[in-house]
């Protein structure tokens, strides 16, 4: 297959590209604008491979997308390009509306024009896989809000949409557009909604890499509110494997939720990172002494948790990493890849707080 991956220079996109090049015989066309979050250094292990090609293109640029489709003739699209950081979406929603909504619309239209001209056989085999987030569902009851014996609900593929932030609202909009292009035009689409990812090559504005780097530099480790928010963490390479399974084996028109069965409170995540660092890079005082509590994020969702039974039963996918093994690998990766960390923080972002 020739797979056009959008956002392949980002955190999850680069894991997808590395997975495809390293584990399959497929070709990848990586379409990425290279915003602050996109970095070609995340792809040095595969970028010399003859099955990989890079196109620096904005998904809002219809003419360039038409050229890329005509030139590379892909068999499938995996659409990951997006503005992805909730705090940034609070400070400035405009880029989120532009890329996540207008960009997805533009990509759908370019794909549809290309797909319409394919042979009947190629048309049937084609896939447009839209990669989305569990944040479109809003948030779930937190354990401290329900009686002790109550079973806590999970997000399923039929949970109603109720996004809270400009980021999640823009992703929800893009999911709706993708489903409309299936229903109205017959474009063979599949949607996946995944929980919080963590792992190597994660831009250090997100909780886990930010805490690792701040801890190592002796800086404060900010916890929003009381740190009780619950996220369901998935190791990024497990996500990449799931996405490849979905694009190759998933059913057209279906949605698959992807999650790691790892519900953790933010405070617990930060304390676990601190104890891994205490063991790997010991110093006079425990890293947890650097924790401080700061005002909460506006509209902060309290709990996310994914029911991943469908993808497990139908596509035989399960995460390979536990939170403990994945987090240790992640901390070790950041310890040995300080150069990558320095290069991606190009001076425009110094790990300052956004979205207050
Ligand atoms: P990221 O911010 O690390 O990477 C996004 C990539 O998209 C970057 O390489 C950037 O350069 C590129 N991009 C941005 N705007 C573009 C444009 N207009 N045209 C072309 N390229 C553009 O994001 P990520 O964390 O890798 O997330 C990838 C996808 O997965 C997103 O759609 C996100 O909503 C979704 N998702 C993320 C998570 C998570 O925990 N990170 C969880 C579930 C779903």
Coordinates of C-alpha atoms and ligand atoms in Angstrom, one line a residue:
X1 CA 0.0 0.0 0.0
X2 CA 0.9 3.6 -0.4
X3 CA -0.3 5.5 2.7
X4 CA -0.6 9.3 2.8
X5 CA 0.0 10.2 6.5
X6 CA -0.9 13.8 7.5
X7 CA 0.9 15.2 10.5
X8 CA 3.7 12.5 10.2
X9 CA 6.3 14.8 11.8
X10 CA 4.2 15.1 15.0
X11 CA 4.3 13.0 18.1
X12 CA 1.8 10.2 17.1
X13 CA 2.2 10.7 13.3
X14 CA 6.0 10.1 13.5
X15 CA 5.3 6.9 15.6
X16 CA 2.9 5.8 12.8
X17 CA 5.4 6.5 10.1
X18 CA 8.2 4.7 12.0
X19 CA 5.9 1.7 12.6
X20 CA 4.9 1.4 8.9
X21 CA 8.4 1.7 7.5
X22 CA 9.9 -0.6 10.1
X23 CA 7.2 -3.3 10.2
X24 CA 5.6 -3.4 6.8
X25 CA 6.4 -3.2 3.1
X26 CA 4.1 -0.2 2.6
X27 CA 5.1 3.2 1.4
X28 CA 4.5 6.4 3.3
X29 CA 3.9 9.9 1.9
X30 CA 4.3 12.2 4.9
X31 CA 2.3 15.5 4.4
X32 CA 3.2 17.9 7.2
X33 CA 3.3 21.7 7.4
X34 CA 6.0 21.6 10.1
X35 CA 4.4 23.8 12.8
X36 CA 6.1 24.2 16.1
X37 CA 4.9 20.6 16.9
X38 CA 6.3 19.0 13.8
X39 CA 9.9 17.9 13.7
X40 CA 11.7 16.0 11.1
X41 CA 14.3 14.9 13.6
X42 CA 11.7 12.5 14.9
X43 CA 12.0 10.6 11.6
X44 CA 15.8 10.3 11.2
X45 CA 15.6 6.5 11.7
X46 CA 13.4 6.1 8.6
X47 CA 13.9 9.1 6.4
X48 CA 16.5 7.5 4.1
X49 CA 14.3 4.6 3.3
X50 CA 13.2 4.5 -0.3
X51 CA 9.6 3.8 0.8
X52 CA 9.4 7.1 2.6
X53 CA 8.8 10.6 1.1
X54 CA 8.2 13.9 2.8
X55 CA 6.0 16.7 1.4
X56 CA 5.9 20.0 3.4
X57 CA 2.3 21.0 2.7
X58 CA -0.4 22.7 4.7
X59 CA -3.6 20.6 4.7
X60 CA -5.6 23.9 4.1
X61 CA -3.9 24.3 0.7
X62 CA -6.2 22.6 -1.8
X63 CA -4.0 23.1 -4.8
X64 CA -0.9 21.5 -3.1
X65 CA -3.1 18.6 -1.8
X66 CA -4.3 18.0 -5.4
X67 CA -0.7 17.9 -6.6
X68 CA 0.3 15.5 -3.8
X69 CA -2.6 13.1 -4.6
X70 CA -1.9 13.2 -8.4
X71 CA 1.8 12.7 -7.9
X72 CA 1.8 9.9 -5.3
X73 CA -1.5 8.1 -6.0
X74 CA -2.1 6.8 -2.4
X75 CA -4.3 3.8 -1.5
X76 CA -5.2 5.2 1.9
X77 CA -5.1 8.4 3.9
X78 CA -4.3 8.4 7.7
X79 CA -5.2 11.9 8.9
X80 CA -3.4 13.0 12.0
X81 CA -2.4 16.6 11.2
X82 CA -4.0 18.9 13.8
X83 CA -3.4 21.5 16.4
X84 CA -3.4 19.3 19.5
X85 CA -2.7 21.2 22.7
X86 CA -5.7 22.1 24.8
X87 CA -3.9 25.0 26.7
X88 CA -2.9 26.6 23.3
X89 CA -6.5 26.3 22.1
X90 CA -7.6 28.3 25.1
X91 CA -5.0 31.1 24.5
X92 CA -5.7 31.2 20.7
X93 CA -8.4 29.0 19.2
X94 CA -8.0 30.4 15.6
X95 CA -5.3 27.9 14.4
X96 CA -7.5 25.1 15.8
X97 CA -10.5 26.1 13.8
X98 CA -8.3 26.6 10.7
X99 CA -6.4 23.3 10.7
X100 CA -8.7 21.0 12.5
X101 CA -12.0 22.1 10.8
X102 CA -11.0 23.9 7.6
X103 CA -8.0 21.7 7.0
X104 CA -10.0 18.4 7.5
X105 CA -12.7 19.8 5.1
X106 CA -10.0 20.7 2.5
X107 CA -8.4 17.3 2.8
X108 CA -11.8 15.5 2.5
X109 CA -12.6 17.4 -0.6
X110 CA -9.1 16.8 -2.2
X111 CA -9.5 13.1 -1.3
X112 CA -13.0 12.9 -2.7
X113 CA -11.9 14.5 -6.0
X114 CA -9.0 12.0 -6.3
X115 CA -11.1 9.0 -5.1
X116 CA -13.9 9.8 -7.7
X117 CA -11.4 9.2 -10.5
X118 CA -10.1 5.8 -9.3
X119 CA -11.1 2.5 -11.0
X120 CA -14.1 0.7 -9.3
X121 CA -11.7 -1.7 -7.7
X122 CA -9.3 0.9 -6.3
X123 CA -12.3 3.0 -5.1
X124 CA -13.6 0.0 -3.1
X125 CA -10.2 -0.7 -1.6
X126 CA -9.5 3.0 -0.6
X127 CA -9.6 4.1 3.0
X128 CA -9.8 7.6 4.7
X129 CA -8.8 7.0 8.3
X130 CA -9.5 10.0 10.6
X131 CA -7.5 10.0 13.8
X132 CA -9.4 11.7 16.7
X133 CA -9.5 11.9 20.4
X134 CA -11.7 10.7 23.3
X135 CA -11.9 14.4 24.3
X136 CA -14.8 14.8 21.9
X137 CA -17.0 12.9 24.4
X138 CA -16.5 15.6 27.1
X139 CA -15.8 14.2 30.6
X140 CA -17.0 11.3 32.8
X141 CA -18.1 11.1 36.4
X142 CA -15.1 11.1 38.7
X143 CA -14.8 8.5 41.5
X144 CA -15.2 11.3 44.1
X145 CA -18.6 12.3 42.6
X146 CA -20.3 8.9 42.8
X147 CA -21.2 6.4 45.5
X148 CA -18.5 3.8 46.3
X149 CA -20.3 0.8 45.0
X150 CA -21.3 2.5 41.7
X151 CA -19.6 1.2 38.5
X152 CA -17.9 4.1 36.8
X153 CA -18.9 4.6 33.2
X154 CA -16.5 4.5 30.2
X155 CA -16.6 6.2 26.8
X156 CA -17.9 3.8 24.1
X157 CA -18.2 4.3 20.4
X158 CA -21.8 5.4 20.9
X159 CA -21.2 8.0 23.7
X160 CA -22.7 11.3 22.8
X161 CA -20.4 14.2 21.8
X162 CA -20.0 16.9 24.4
X163 CA -16.6 18.6 23.9
X164 CA -15.4 21.1 26.5
X165 CA -12.4 23.0 25.0
X166 CA -11.8 24.8 21.7
X167 CA -9.5 21.9 20.9
X168 CA -12.0 19.1 21.5
X169 CA -14.8 21.1 19.9
X170 CA -12.7 21.5 16.7
X171 CA -11.9 17.8 16.7
X172 CA -15.5 16.9 17.2
X173 CA -16.4 19.1 14.2
X174 CA -13.8 17.3 12.1
X175 CA -15.3 13.9 13.1
X176 CA -18.7 15.1 12.1
X177 CA -17.4 16.3 8.7
X178 CA -15.7 12.9 8.1
X179 CA -18.9 11.0 8.8
X180 CA -20.9 13.3 6.6
X181 CA -18.5 12.7 3.7
X182 CA -19.1 8.9 4.2
X183 CA -22.9 9.2 4.3
X184 CA -23.4 11.9 1.6
X185 CA -20.6 11.0 -0.9
X186 CA -19.8 7.4 0.0
X187 CA -16.2 8.2 0.8
X188 CA -14.9 5.1 2.6
X189 CA -14.0 6.6 6.0
X190 CA -13.1 5.1 9.4
X191 CA -12.8 7.2 12.6
X192 CA -10.7 6.3 15.7
X193 CA -11.0 8.1 19.1
X194 CA -8.0 7.5 21.4
X195 CA -7.2 8.4 25.0
X196 CA -4.1 10.3 26.1
X197 CA -0.8 9.1 24.5
X198 CA 2.6 9.3 26.0
X199 CA 6.1 8.1 24.9
X200 CA 9.2 9.2 23.0
X201 CA 9.2 12.3 20.7
X202 CA 6.4 14.1 22.7
X203 CA 6.7 17.9 22.4
X204 CA 7.6 19.1 26.0
X205 CA 4.4 21.2 26.4
X206 CA 2.4 18.2 27.4
X207 CA 2.3 16.9 31.0
X208 CA 4.7 13.9 30.9
X209 CA 7.6 15.3 28.9
X210 CA 7.2 18.7 30.6
X211 CA 7.5 17.1 34.1
X212 CA 10.5 15.0 33.1
X213 CA 12.5 17.9 31.7
X214 CA 11.5 20.4 34.4
X215 CA 12.4 17.9 37.1
X216 CA 15.8 17.3 35.5
X217 CA 16.5 21.0 35.3
X218 CA 15.5 21.6 39.0
X219 CA 12.4 23.6 37.9
X220 CA 9.0 23.5 39.5
X221 CA 6.5 20.8 38.5
X222 CA 3.1 22.5 38.2
X223 CA 0.0 20.5 39.0
X224 CA -3.3 22.0 37.8
X225 CA -5.8 22.3 40.6
X226 CA -5.4 19.4 43.0
X227 CA -4.1 17.1 40.3
X228 CA -7.1 14.8 40.7
X229 CA -8.0 14.8 37.0
X230 CA -8.0 11.2 35.5
X231 CA -6.6 10.3 32.1
X232 CA -6.5 6.9 30.5
X233 CA -2.8 6.6 29.3
X234 CA -1.7 4.7 26.2
X235 CA 1.9 4.2 25.1
X236 CA 2.3 5.9 21.6
X237 CA 3.7 2.8 19.9
X238 CA 0.7 0.8 21.0
X239 CA -1.5 3.5 19.4
X240 CA 0.5 3.4 16.2
X241 CA 0.0 -0.4 16.0
X242 CA -3.7 0.0 16.6
X243 CA -4.0 2.7 13.9
X244 CA -2.3 0.4 11.3
X245 CA -4.7 -2.4 12.2
X246 CA -7.7 -0.1 11.7
X247 CA -6.6 1.3 8.4
X248 CA -5.8 -2.2 7.0
X249 CA -8.5 -4.3 8.7
X250 CA -11.2 -1.9 10.0
X251 CA -14.7 -1.8 8.7
X252 CA -15.7 1.2 6.5
X253 CA -18.1 3.6 8.3
X254 CA -17.1 2.2 11.8
X255 CA -15.7 4.0 14.8
X256 CA -13.1 2.4 17.1
X257 CA -12.2 3.6 20.5
X258 CA -8.6 3.0 21.5
X259 CA -7.4 3.1 25.1
X260 CA -4.8 1.7 27.4
X261 CA -6.9 0.6 30.5
X262 CA -4.6 2.9 32.5
X263 CA -6.7 5.4 34.5
X264 CA -4.4 7.5 36.5
X265 CA -4.8 10.8 38.4
X266 CA -2.4 13.5 37.1
X267 CA -0.8 13.8 40.6
X268 CA -0.1 10.0 40.6
X269 CA 1.5 10.3 37.1
X270 CA 3.8 13.1 38.3
X271 CA 4.8 11.3 41.5
X272 CA 5.5 8.1 39.5
X273 CA 7.8 10.1 37.1
X274 CA 9.6 11.6 40.2
X275 CA 10.2 8.2 41.7
X276 CA 11.6 6.8 38.4
X277 CA 13.9 9.8 38.3
X278 CA 14.9 9.3 42.0
X279 CA 16.0 5.8 41.0
X280 CA 17.7 6.6 37.6
X281 CA 19.2 10.1 38.4
X282 CA 19.4 10.4 42.2
X283 CA 20.0 13.7 43.8
X284 CA 20.1 15.1 47.4
X285 CA 16.3 15.7 47.6
X286 CA 13.4 13.8 46.1
X287 CA 12.2 15.2 42.8
X288 CA 8.6 15.3 44.3
X289 CA 9.8 18.2 46.4
X290 CA 9.6 20.3 43.2
X291 CA 5.8 19.8 42.8
X292 CA 3.7 22.9 43.2
X293 CA -0.1 23.4 42.8
X294 CA -1.3 26.1 40.4
X295 CA -4.7 27.3 39.3
X296 CA -6.7 24.8 37.3
X297 CA -7.2 25.0 33.5
X298 CA -10.5 26.7 32.6
X299 CA -13.2 24.1 31.7
X300 CA -10.8 21.2 32.7
X301 CA -12.3 17.8 32.0
X302 CA -12.2 15.7 35.2
X303 CA -12.1 12.1 33.9
X304 CA -11.6 10.3 30.6
X305 CA -11.7 6.5 30.3
X306 CA -12.0 4.4 27.2
X307 CA -13.9 1.1 26.7
X308 CA -11.6 -0.5 24.1
X309 CA -13.5 -3.8 23.9
X310 CA -14.6 -3.3 20.3
X311 CA -11.1 -3.0 18.8
X312 CA -9.9 -5.8 21.0
X313 CA -12.7 -8.2 19.9
X314 CA -13.0 -7.3 16.3
X315 CA -9.4 -6.5 15.4
X316 CA -7.5 -8.4 18.0
X317 CA -5.6 -5.4 19.3
X318 CA -4.4 -5.0 22.9
X319 CA -1.8 -2.6 24.3
X320 CA 1.6 -4.3 24.9
X321 CA 2.9 -1.8 27.5
X322 CA 1.6 -1.4 31.0
X323 CA 1.7 2.2 32.3
X324 CA 4.7 1.2 34.5
X325 CA 6.8 -0.3 31.6
X326 CA 5.8 2.4 29.2
X327 CA 6.5 5.3 31.6
X328 CA 9.9 3.9 32.5
X329 CA 10.8 3.5 28.8
X330 CA 9.6 7.1 28.2
X331 CA 11.7 8.6 31.1
X332 CA 14.8 6.6 29.8
X333 CA 14.2 8.0 26.3
X334 CA 14.1 11.6 27.5
X335 CA 17.3 11.0 29.5
X336 CA 19.2 9.8 26.4
X337 CA 17.7 12.2 23.9
X338 CA 18.3 15.6 25.4
X339 CA 19.5 16.9 22.0
X340 CA 16.1 16.3 20.4
X341 CA 14.5 18.1 23.4
X342 CA 16.8 21.1 22.9
X343 CA 16.2 21.3 19.1
X344 CA 12.4 21.1 19.2
X345 CA 12.2 24.0 21.8
X346 CA 13.4 26.5 19.2
X347 CA 13.3 29.5 21.5
X348 CA 9.6 30.3 20.9
X349 CA 8.5 28.1 23.8
X350 CA 10.2 27.8 27.2
X351 CA 7.7 25.5 28.9
X352 CA 5.8 28.5 30.2
X353 CA 2.2 28.1 31.3
X354 CA -0.4 28.6 28.5
X355 CA -4.2 28.8 28.5
X356 CA -4.7 30.5 31.9
Ligands
LIG1 P1 1.2 16.9 17.4 O1 0.8 18.3 17.8 O2 2.4 16.3 18.1 O3 1.5 16.9 15.8 C1 0.6 17.5 14.9 C2 1.4 17.5 13.5 O4 0.5 18.0 12.6 C3 2.6 18.3 13.5 O5 3.7 17.6 12.9 C4 2.3 19.5 12.8 O6 3.4 20.1 12.1 C5 1.2 19.0 11.8 N1 0.3 20.0 11.4 C6 -0.4 21.0 12.1 N2 -1.1 21.8 11.4 C7 -0.9 21.3 10.1 C8 -1.5 21.8 8.8 N3 -2.3 22.8 8.7 N4 -1.1 21.1 7.7 C9 -0.2 20.0 7.8 N5 0.3 19.6 8.9 C10 0.0 20.3 10.1 O7 -0.1 16.0 17.6 P2 -0.2 14.5 18.1 O8 -0.2 14.5 19.5 O9 0.8 13.7 17.3 O10 -1.7 14.1 17.6 C11 -1.9 13.6 16.3 C12 -3.4 13.4 16.1 O11 -3.9 12.5 17.1 C13 -4.2 14.7 16.3 O12 -5.2 14.7 15.3 C14 -4.8 14.6 17.7 O13 -6.0 15.3 17.8 C15 -5.0 13.1 17.8 N6 -4.9 12.6 19.2 C16 -3.8 12.9 20.0 C17 -3.8 12.3 21.3 C18 -2.6 12.7 22.2 O14 -2.6 12.2 23.3 N7 -1.6 13.3 21.8 C19 -4.7 11.5 21.7 C20 -5.8 11.1 20.8 C21 -5.8 11.7 19.6

